[in-house]
Amino acid sequence: MQSFALQQGYCYIVGINHVPVMKKLNFLLALGLVLPFSGYTQALPADADVVRKMADYVIAHAAFTFTGNNQTYATSKEIPAGVNATISDHLSAWHYPNGVLNIAMIDLGNYLKEEKYSAFAKKHVAFAFDNVAYFEALSKKGVKYKEFPFNQLIHTRVLDDCGAMGASLLDVYQTVKRADYKAYIDKAANHISKAQERLPDGTLCRPTPYKWTLWGDDLYMSVPFLARMGKLTGDNAYFDDAVAQIKHFTHYLWDPGASLYIHYYYEDLQRQGVAHWGRANGWIMLAKVQLLNDLPANHPGRNEVIADLTQQILGVARYQSASGLFHQVLDRTDSYTETSCTAMFVYSIARAVNEGWLDKRYISIAEQAWNGLVREKITPDGQLKDVCIGTNTAADLTAYYKRPAELNDFHGWGPMIEAGIEIMRYRESKKK
C-alpha cells in the first residue's frame, strides 16, 4: 500500500520499499487524492459553517450591558449615581466597526434566511438608543471619563462618528421605523452633506491630524451612507456627491506607479503619505461596491465607478501573497499578512463578479484569499486572528509595520462575514 506526503507543490510517493519517487502535484490532482492548494492536503470546512461560527461567536460575546464598580447593569437606569459605567464589550459599543458589523449581520440574515443574525443588528441599535439619554445628560453636565458610552452618538465631530453607524441604522430602519432612528439619520445626513469639512473642490476631509487631512478610510465613512440616503429619499444629490467623492479620493490618493492607494493626503503640504496601507485600500474598495449596490443603473457616473473599481482590483491583485492573503502594507512582503484588508478585498471582488460588474475569471483572486483566511486566520470556534487595530496617519512607514494585530479586534468581523457571504453566493451559483 502506498502513502503520500505533500511538500511545496510536489508529492513523494512512498512504496513498500520506502524509496521516494517525486512526481508533479498534477499527477495526484488528476487522481483526486489531494486538494488543488499547494502545500495543503486537509479539506477546508464548508463556507456556511465558517461564516456561522464567526457570526455566532459575535452573538455569544456581545453582552449589551454596562459595567462599573465590578457590577453589571442591564440598562442605564440601573447605574447608581456617581458610577462611571462603561459598555461591557466592544461588540456592544457605538463605533464605526460596529456599523460595518451590523450591515454584515443583516446581509447574512437575509442571505441565509436566519433572523437571529439580522436581529443582532436591531438589538445593537436599540441598545444604544434606549440608553443614550442617560449618558447624554451626564455629558451636558460636563462629566467625562475614559470610554464614555455612546460618545460618538452624542457628539458628531468627524465622519467616523456617524458615517458607518448611520449606514447601518439606515439598513435597520428598513424594518424598524422608530422616530428617533429617523431623527438620527437626518442628523447624520446633515453632517456629512453640510457640516463636515471639505476641500475647495468638495472633497471630504478632516481637521486632524493636520489641517486639512484626507483619509482613505473616509470614503467608506461617507459614501455607503450617501448611497443609502439616495435610495431612501430618491434625491439624486446624494448619489452625485457619492460619485464625486470616488473621483476626488482617486485623484488625491491613487498612486499610478504602484497601482494602489496611499493612506492619506496632507492638504497643507499638498503631499501624499508614505504607506499603501492595506485597510485603507480596503475601505476605498468597499465604498465603491457599497455605492454600486444602490446607484441607479441609469446614473451617468455608474460606468465610471465600475471602471475605477476594476482598476483598483487589478492593482491590488499584483500584491496577493502565495497564501492568498494580503499584507498590512500591501507592497511590503516583510509586513504581516492582515485579516481585515484581505476580507475587504474578498468581499469586493466576489460581489463584483456576482453582480456582473467584473469578469468572472477574476473570482480566483477572491477564492484564493478566502481559502487563505479560512486556513490561517479563523480559529475552529470562529475567532479572528491578525486584525490590525485602529490606525492613525503616520509620516514613517515603520508605524504601519509595528501596528498591533490582535485577536478579535472588531475591525475584522464585518468584512469577514461579508466576504463569506459573497463566496457562498458564487459557489452556490456554480452548482445551479
Coordinates of C-alpha atoms in Angstrom, one line a residue:
M1 CA 0.0 0.0 0.0
Q2 CA 1.3 3.4 -1.0
S3 CA 1.4 6.5 1.3
F4 CA 1.6 10.1 0.2
A5 CA 3.4 13.2 1.7
L6 CA 3.0 16.6 0.1
Q7 CA 5.8 19.1 0.1
Q8 CA 5.6 22.5 -1.6
G9 CA 3.9 21.5 -4.8
Y10 CA 5.3 18.0 -5.1
C11 CA 4.2 14.7 -3.8
Y12 CA 6.6 11.9 -2.7
I13 CA 5.1 8.5 -3.4
V14 CA 6.5 6.1 -0.8
G15 CA 6.1 2.5 -1.7
I16 CA 6.7 -0.7 0.3
N17 CA 10.4 -0.4 -0.1
H18 CA 10.2 3.2 1.1
V19 CA 12.0 4.6 -2.0
P20 CA 10.7 8.1 -2.6
V21 CA 9.7 8.9 -6.2
M22 CA 9.0 12.6 -6.8
K23 CA 6.0 13.3 -9.0
K24 CA 4.4 16.5 -10.0
L25 CA 1.4 17.6 -7.9
N26 CA -0.7 17.5 -11.0
F27 CA -0.5 13.7 -11.1
L28 CA -2.3 13.4 -7.8
L29 CA -4.7 16.2 -8.6
A30 CA -5.8 14.2 -11.6
L31 CA -6.4 11.2 -9.3
G32 CA -8.4 13.4 -6.9
L33 CA -6.1 12.4 -4.0
V34 CA -5.2 16.0 -2.8
L35 CA -6.7 19.4 -2.9
P36 CA -5.6 21.9 -5.5
F37 CA -3.8 24.1 -3.0
S38 CA 0.0 23.9 -2.9
G39 CA 1.2 22.7 0.4
Y40 CA -2.2 21.6 1.9
T41 CA -3.9 18.3 1.9
Q42 CA -6.7 18.9 4.5
A43 CA -10.1 19.7 3.2
L44 CA -11.5 23.2 4.2
P45 CA -14.7 23.4 6.1
A46 CA -17.9 24.4 4.3
D47 CA -18.2 28.1 3.8
A48 CA -21.6 28.4 5.6
D49 CA -20.2 26.6 8.6
V50 CA -17.2 29.0 8.7
V51 CA -19.4 32.1 8.5
R52 CA -22.0 30.9 11.0
K53 CA -19.2 30.2 13.5
M54 CA -18.0 33.8 13.2
A55 CA -21.4 35.3 13.4
D56 CA -22.4 33.0 16.3
Y57 CA -19.3 34.0 18.2
V58 CA -20.3 37.6 17.8
I59 CA -23.8 36.9 19.1
A60 CA -22.5 35.0 22.1
H61 CA -20.0 37.7 23.1
A62 CA -22.0 40.8 22.7
A63 CA -23.5 41.4 26.2
F64 CA -25.4 44.6 25.6
T65 CA -24.8 45.6 29.2
F66 CA -22.8 48.2 31.2
T67 CA -20.0 47.6 33.8
G68 CA -18.9 49.7 36.7
N69 CA -17.6 49.2 40.2
N70 CA -17.3 45.5 39.4
Q71 CA -21.0 45.3 38.8
T72 CA -23.0 44.6 35.6
Y73 CA -26.1 46.7 34.7
A74 CA -28.6 45.6 32.1
T75 CA -29.8 49.2 31.4
S76 CA -28.6 52.7 32.1
K77 CA -31.5 53.1 34.6
E78 CA -29.8 50.6 36.9
I79 CA -26.5 52.5 37.1
P80 CA -26.1 54.2 40.5
A81 CA -25.3 57.9 40.7
G82 CA -21.6 58.6 40.6
V83 CA -20.6 55.3 39.0
N84 CA -18.6 55.7 35.8
A85 CA -20.1 52.8 33.9
T86 CA -18.7 51.7 30.5
I87 CA -20.2 49.5 27.8
S88 CA -19.2 45.9 28.8
D89 CA -17.6 44.9 25.4
H90 CA -16.5 46.4 22.1
L91 CA -19.1 44.4 20.2
S92 CA -21.9 46.3 22.0
A93 CA -20.3 49.8 21.6
W94 CA -21.1 52.6 19.1
H95 CA -18.1 52.9 16.8
Y96 CA -17.7 52.7 13.0
P97 CA -16.6 49.0 13.1
N98 CA -19.9 48.2 14.8
G99 CA -21.7 49.7 11.9
V100 CA -19.8 47.6 9.4
L101 CA -20.7 44.5 11.5
N102 CA -24.4 45.4 11.7
I103 CA -24.6 45.7 8.0
A104 CA -22.9 42.3 7.6
M105 CA -25.2 40.6 10.1
I106 CA -28.3 42.0 8.3
D107 CA -26.8 40.8 5.0
L108 CA -26.1 37.3 6.5
G109 CA -29.6 37.1 7.9
N110 CA -31.1 37.9 4.6
Y111 CA -28.9 35.5 2.7
L112 CA -29.3 32.5 5.0
K113 CA -32.9 33.5 5.9
E114 CA -32.0 33.2 9.5
E115 CA -33.5 36.1 11.5
K116 CA -31.2 35.8 14.5
Y117 CA -28.4 37.5 12.6
S118 CA -30.5 40.4 11.4
A119 CA -31.9 40.6 15.0
F120 CA -28.4 41.2 16.3
A121 CA -28.1 44.5 14.4
K122 CA -31.6 45.6 15.5
K123 CA -30.7 44.8 19.1
H124 CA -27.4 46.6 18.8
V125 CA -29.0 49.8 17.6
A126 CA -31.9 49.6 20.1
F127 CA -29.4 49.1 23.0
A128 CA -27.8 52.5 22.1
F129 CA -31.0 54.5 21.5
D130 CA -32.7 53.0 24.6
N131 CA -29.8 54.1 26.9
V132 CA -28.1 57.1 25.3
A133 CA -30.3 59.7 27.0
Y134 CA -28.7 58.9 30.4
F135 CA -25.2 59.4 29.2
E136 CA -26.2 62.5 27.1
A137 CA -27.4 64.1 30.3
L138 CA -24.1 63.3 32.0
S139 CA -22.3 64.8 29.1
K140 CA -24.3 68.0 29.3
K141 CA -23.3 68.3 33.0
G142 CA -19.6 68.1 32.0
V143 CA -19.0 64.6 33.2
K144 CA -16.1 63.0 31.3
Y145 CA -14.2 59.7 31.7
K146 CA -12.4 57.2 29.6
E147 CA -14.6 55.1 27.3
F148 CA -17.6 57.3 27.9
P149 CA -20.5 55.3 26.4
F150 CA -22.0 56.4 23.1
N151 CA -19.7 59.4 22.9
Q152 CA -19.8 59.3 19.1
L153 CA -23.6 59.0 19.1
I154 CA -23.9 62.1 21.3
H155 CA -21.1 64.2 19.7
T156 CA -20.7 64.1 15.9
R157 CA -17.4 65.7 15.0
V158 CA -16.0 63.7 12.1
L159 CA -17.1 61.1 9.7
D160 CA -16.1 58.2 11.9
D161 CA -18.7 59.3 14.4
C162 CA -21.7 58.9 12.1
G163 CA -21.0 57.5 8.6
A164 CA -20.7 53.8 9.1
M165 CA -23.1 53.6 12.1
G166 CA -25.5 55.8 10.2
A167 CA -25.4 53.5 7.2
S168 CA -26.2 50.5 9.4
L169 CA -29.0 52.4 11.0
L170 CA -30.5 53.1 7.6
D171 CA -30.5 49.3 7.0
V172 CA -32.2 48.7 10.3
Y173 CA -34.7 51.4 9.6
Q174 CA -36.0 49.4 6.6
T175 CA -37.9 47.2 9.1
V176 CA -37.8 49.2 12.4
K177 CA -39.4 52.6 11.8
R178 CA -38.6 54.4 15.1
A179 CA -38.9 58.2 15.1
D180 CA -35.6 58.6 17.0
Y181 CA -33.8 56.5 14.4
K182 CA -35.1 58.7 11.6
A183 CA -34.0 61.8 13.6
Y184 CA -30.5 60.5 13.8
I185 CA -30.4 59.6 10.1
D186 CA -31.4 63.1 9.3
K187 CA -28.7 64.4 11.7
A188 CA -26.0 62.3 10.1
A189 CA -27.1 63.3 6.6
N190 CA -26.9 66.9 7.5
H191 CA -23.4 66.5 9.0
I192 CA -22.0 64.6 6.0
S193 CA -23.6 66.8 3.4
K194 CA -23.3 70.2 5.0
A195 CA -21.2 70.3 8.2
Q196 CA -18.2 68.0 7.6
E197 CA -15.1 69.9 6.4
R198 CA -14.3 69.8 2.7
L199 CA -11.5 70.9 0.4
P200 CA -12.4 73.8 -2.0
D201 CA -13.3 71.2 -4.7
G202 CA -15.8 69.5 -2.4
T203 CA -13.6 66.6 -1.2
L204 CA -14.5 65.4 2.3
C205 CA -11.5 65.8 4.7
R206 CA -10.7 66.1 8.4
P207 CA -9.3 68.8 10.6
T208 CA -6.8 66.4 12.1
P209 CA -4.0 65.4 12.5
Y210 CA -3.2 68.4 10.3
K211 CA -5.5 71.0 8.6
W212 CA -6.8 69.5 6.3
T213 CA -6.1 65.8 6.0
L214 CA -7.7 63.5 3.5
W215 CA -8.0 59.9 4.8
G216 CA -8.7 56.9 2.5
D217 CA -10.8 55.5 5.3
D218 CA -13.3 58.3 5.0
L219 CA -14.5 57.2 1.6
Y220 CA -16.2 54.3 3.4
M221 CA -17.3 56.6 6.3
S222 CA -19.3 58.7 3.8
V223 CA -20.2 57.0 0.5
P224 CA -22.2 54.0 1.8
F225 CA -24.3 56.4 3.9
L226 CA -24.8 58.8 0.9
A227 CA -25.8 55.9 -1.3
R228 CA -28.4 54.6 1.1
M229 CA -29.8 58.1 1.6
G230 CA -30.1 58.5 -2.2
K231 CA -32.1 55.2 -2.2
L232 CA -34.2 56.2 0.8
T233 CA -35.1 59.7 -0.4
G234 CA -34.9 59.4 -4.2
D235 CA -32.7 62.6 -4.1
N236 CA -30.0 62.2 -6.7
A237 CA -27.9 64.8 -5.0
Y238 CA -26.7 62.1 -2.6
F239 CA -25.7 59.8 -5.4
D240 CA -24.0 62.7 -7.2
D241 CA -22.0 63.5 -4.1
A242 CA -21.0 59.9 -3.6
V243 CA -19.8 59.5 -7.2
A244 CA -17.9 62.8 -6.9
Q245 CA -16.1 61.6 -3.7
I246 CA -14.9 58.4 -5.6
K247 CA -13.4 60.7 -8.2
H248 CA -11.8 63.1 -5.7
F249 CA -10.3 60.4 -3.5
T250 CA -8.8 58.7 -6.5
H251 CA -7.4 62.0 -7.7
Y252 CA -5.6 62.7 -4.4
L253 CA -4.7 59.2 -3.2
W254 CA -4.2 56.9 -6.2
D255 CA -0.5 56.0 -6.8
P256 CA -0.3 55.1 -10.5
G257 CA 3.2 53.7 -10.2
A258 CA 2.1 51.1 -7.6
S259 CA -1.5 50.8 -8.8
L260 CA -2.5 51.2 -5.1
Y261 CA -3.9 53.9 -2.9
I262 CA -1.9 55.8 -0.4
H263 CA -3.4 56.0 3.1
Y264 CA -3.7 59.8 3.3
Y265 CA -3.0 63.2 1.7
Y266 CA -1.8 66.3 3.6
E267 CA -3.5 69.4 2.1
D268 CA -1.2 71.8 3.9
L269 CA 1.8 70.2 2.2
Q270 CA -0.1 69.0 -0.9
R271 CA 1.6 65.7 -0.5
Q272 CA 0.6 62.1 -0.2
G273 CA 1.5 59.9 2.7
V274 CA 4.0 57.1 2.8
A275 CA 2.1 53.8 3.1
H276 CA 0.0 51.7 0.8
W277 CA -1.9 50.6 3.9
G278 CA -4.0 47.5 3.4
R279 CA -7.1 48.5 5.2
A280 CA -7.2 52.0 3.7
N281 CA -7.3 50.3 0.3
G282 CA -9.9 48.0 1.6
W283 CA -12.1 50.8 2.9
I284 CA -11.9 52.5 -0.5
M285 CA -12.8 49.4 -2.4
L286 CA -15.7 48.6 -0.1
A287 CA -17.1 52.2 -0.6
K288 CA -17.2 51.7 -4.3
V289 CA -19.0 48.4 -4.0
Q290 CA -21.5 49.8 -1.5
L291 CA -22.2 52.7 -3.8
L292 CA -22.8 50.4 -6.8
N293 CA -25.2 48.3 -4.7
D294 CA -27.6 51.3 -4.6
L295 CA -26.6 53.5 -7.5
P296 CA -29.3 53.6 -10.2
A297 CA -28.5 51.8 -13.4
N298 CA -29.0 54.9 -15.4
H299 CA -26.8 57.2 -13.3
P300 CA -24.3 58.9 -15.5
G301 CA -21.4 58.1 -13.1
R302 CA -22.1 54.4 -12.8
N303 CA -19.8 53.1 -15.5
E304 CA -17.0 55.4 -14.2
V305 CA -17.3 53.9 -10.8
I306 CA -17.2 50.4 -12.2
A307 CA -14.1 51.3 -14.2
D308 CA -12.5 52.8 -11.1
L309 CA -13.3 49.6 -9.1
T310 CA -11.9 47.4 -11.8
Q311 CA -8.7 49.4 -11.9
Q312 CA -8.3 49.0 -8.1
I313 CA -9.0 45.3 -8.2
L314 CA -6.4 44.7 -10.9
G315 CA -3.9 46.8 -9.0
V316 CA -4.3 45.0 -5.7
A317 CA -4.2 41.6 -7.4
R318 CA -0.5 42.2 -8.1
Y319 CA 0.3 42.0 -4.4
Q320 CA -1.5 38.9 -3.4
S321 CA 0.8 36.5 -1.5
A322 CA 1.3 32.8 -2.2
S323 CA -1.0 32.0 0.7
G324 CA -3.8 34.1 -0.9
L325 CA -3.6 36.7 1.8
F326 CA -2.6 40.4 1.6
H327 CA -0.1 42.2 3.6
Q328 CA -0.5 45.0 6.2
V329 CA 1.5 47.2 3.9
L330 CA 0.4 45.8 0.6
D331 CA 3.6 46.2 -1.4
R332 CA 5.9 45.2 1.5
T333 CA 6.1 41.4 1.8
D334 CA 8.0 41.7 5.1
S335 CA 4.9 43.2 6.8
Y336 CA 2.5 40.7 8.3
T337 CA -0.5 39.3 6.4
E338 CA -3.6 41.1 7.7
T339 CA -7.1 39.8 8.0
S340 CA -9.4 42.7 7.6
C341 CA -8.0 44.1 4.4
T342 CA -7.9 40.6 2.9
A343 CA -11.5 40.1 3.8
M344 CA -12.5 43.5 2.3
F345 CA -10.9 42.5 -1.0
V346 CA -12.6 39.1 -1.0
Y347 CA -16.0 40.7 -0.4
S348 CA -15.5 43.4 -3.0
I349 CA -14.1 41.2 -5.8
A350 CA -16.6 38.3 -5.2
R351 CA -19.5 40.7 -5.1
A352 CA -18.3 42.5 -8.3
V353 CA -18.2 39.1 -10.0
N354 CA -21.6 38.0 -8.6
E355 CA -23.2 41.3 -9.7
G356 CA -21.7 41.2 -13.2
W357 CA -19.5 44.3 -12.7
L358 CA -16.3 42.3 -13.1
D359 CA -15.5 39.4 -15.4
K360 CA -15.8 36.1 -13.6
R361 CA -12.3 35.0 -14.4
Y362 CA -11.1 37.3 -11.5
I363 CA -13.0 35.3 -8.9
S364 CA -9.9 33.2 -8.4
I365 CA -8.3 36.2 -6.6
A366 CA -11.2 36.2 -4.1
E367 CA -11.3 32.5 -3.7
Q368 CA -7.6 32.1 -3.0
A369 CA -7.8 34.9 -0.5
W370 CA -10.8 33.4 1.2
N371 CA -9.2 30.0 1.4
G372 CA -6.1 31.6 3.0
L373 CA -8.3 33.3 5.6
V374 CA -10.0 30.1 6.4
R375 CA -6.7 28.2 6.7
E376 CA -4.7 30.8 8.7
K377 CA -6.9 33.5 10.3
I378 CA -10.0 31.8 11.7
T379 CA -9.9 29.6 14.8
P380 CA -12.0 26.4 15.0
D381 CA -14.5 28.3 17.2
G382 CA -14.8 31.2 14.9
Q383 CA -12.4 33.8 16.3
L384 CA -10.3 36.1 14.1
K385 CA -6.6 36.3 14.2
D386 CA -4.2 39.1 13.0
V387 CA -6.6 42.0 12.7
C388 CA -4.8 45.4 12.7
I389 CA -6.2 47.7 15.4
G390 CA -7.4 51.2 14.6
T391 CA -4.6 53.2 12.9
N392 CA -3.9 56.9 12.6
T393 CA -1.8 58.5 9.9
A394 CA 2.0 58.4 10.3
A395 CA 4.8 60.0 8.4
D396 CA 7.0 56.9 8.9
L397 CA 6.4 53.6 7.3
T398 CA 7.6 51.7 10.4
A399 CA 4.4 52.8 12.2
Y400 CA 2.4 50.6 9.9
Y401 CA 4.8 47.7 10.3
K402 CA 4.5 48.0 14.1
R403 CA 0.8 48.5 14.4
P404 CA -0.5 45.6 16.6
A405 CA -2.6 42.9 15.0
E406 CA -4.9 41.5 17.7
L407 CA -7.2 38.5 18.2
N408 CA -10.9 39.5 17.6
D409 CA -10.2 43.2 17.0
F410 CA -13.6 44.5 15.9
H411 CA -12.4 45.9 12.6
G412 CA -12.4 42.3 11.3
W413 CA -15.9 40.9 12.0
G414 CA -18.0 42.8 9.4
P415 CA -15.6 42.4 6.5
M416 CA -15.1 38.7 7.2
I417 CA -18.8 37.9 7.4
E418 CA -19.4 39.9 4.2
A419 CA -16.6 38.1 2.5
G420 CA -18.0 34.7 3.4
I421 CA -21.5 35.7 2.1
E422 CA -20.2 36.6 -1.4
I423 CA -18.0 33.5 -1.6
M424 CA -21.1 31.4 -0.7
R425 CA -23.1 33.2 -3.3
Y426 CA -20.6 32.5 -6.0
R427 CA -20.0 28.8 -5.1
E428 CA -23.7 28.2 -4.8
S429 CA -24.3 29.7 -8.2
K430 CA -21.9 27.3 -9.8
K431 CA -24.0 24.4 -8.5
K432 CA -27.1 25.5 -10.4

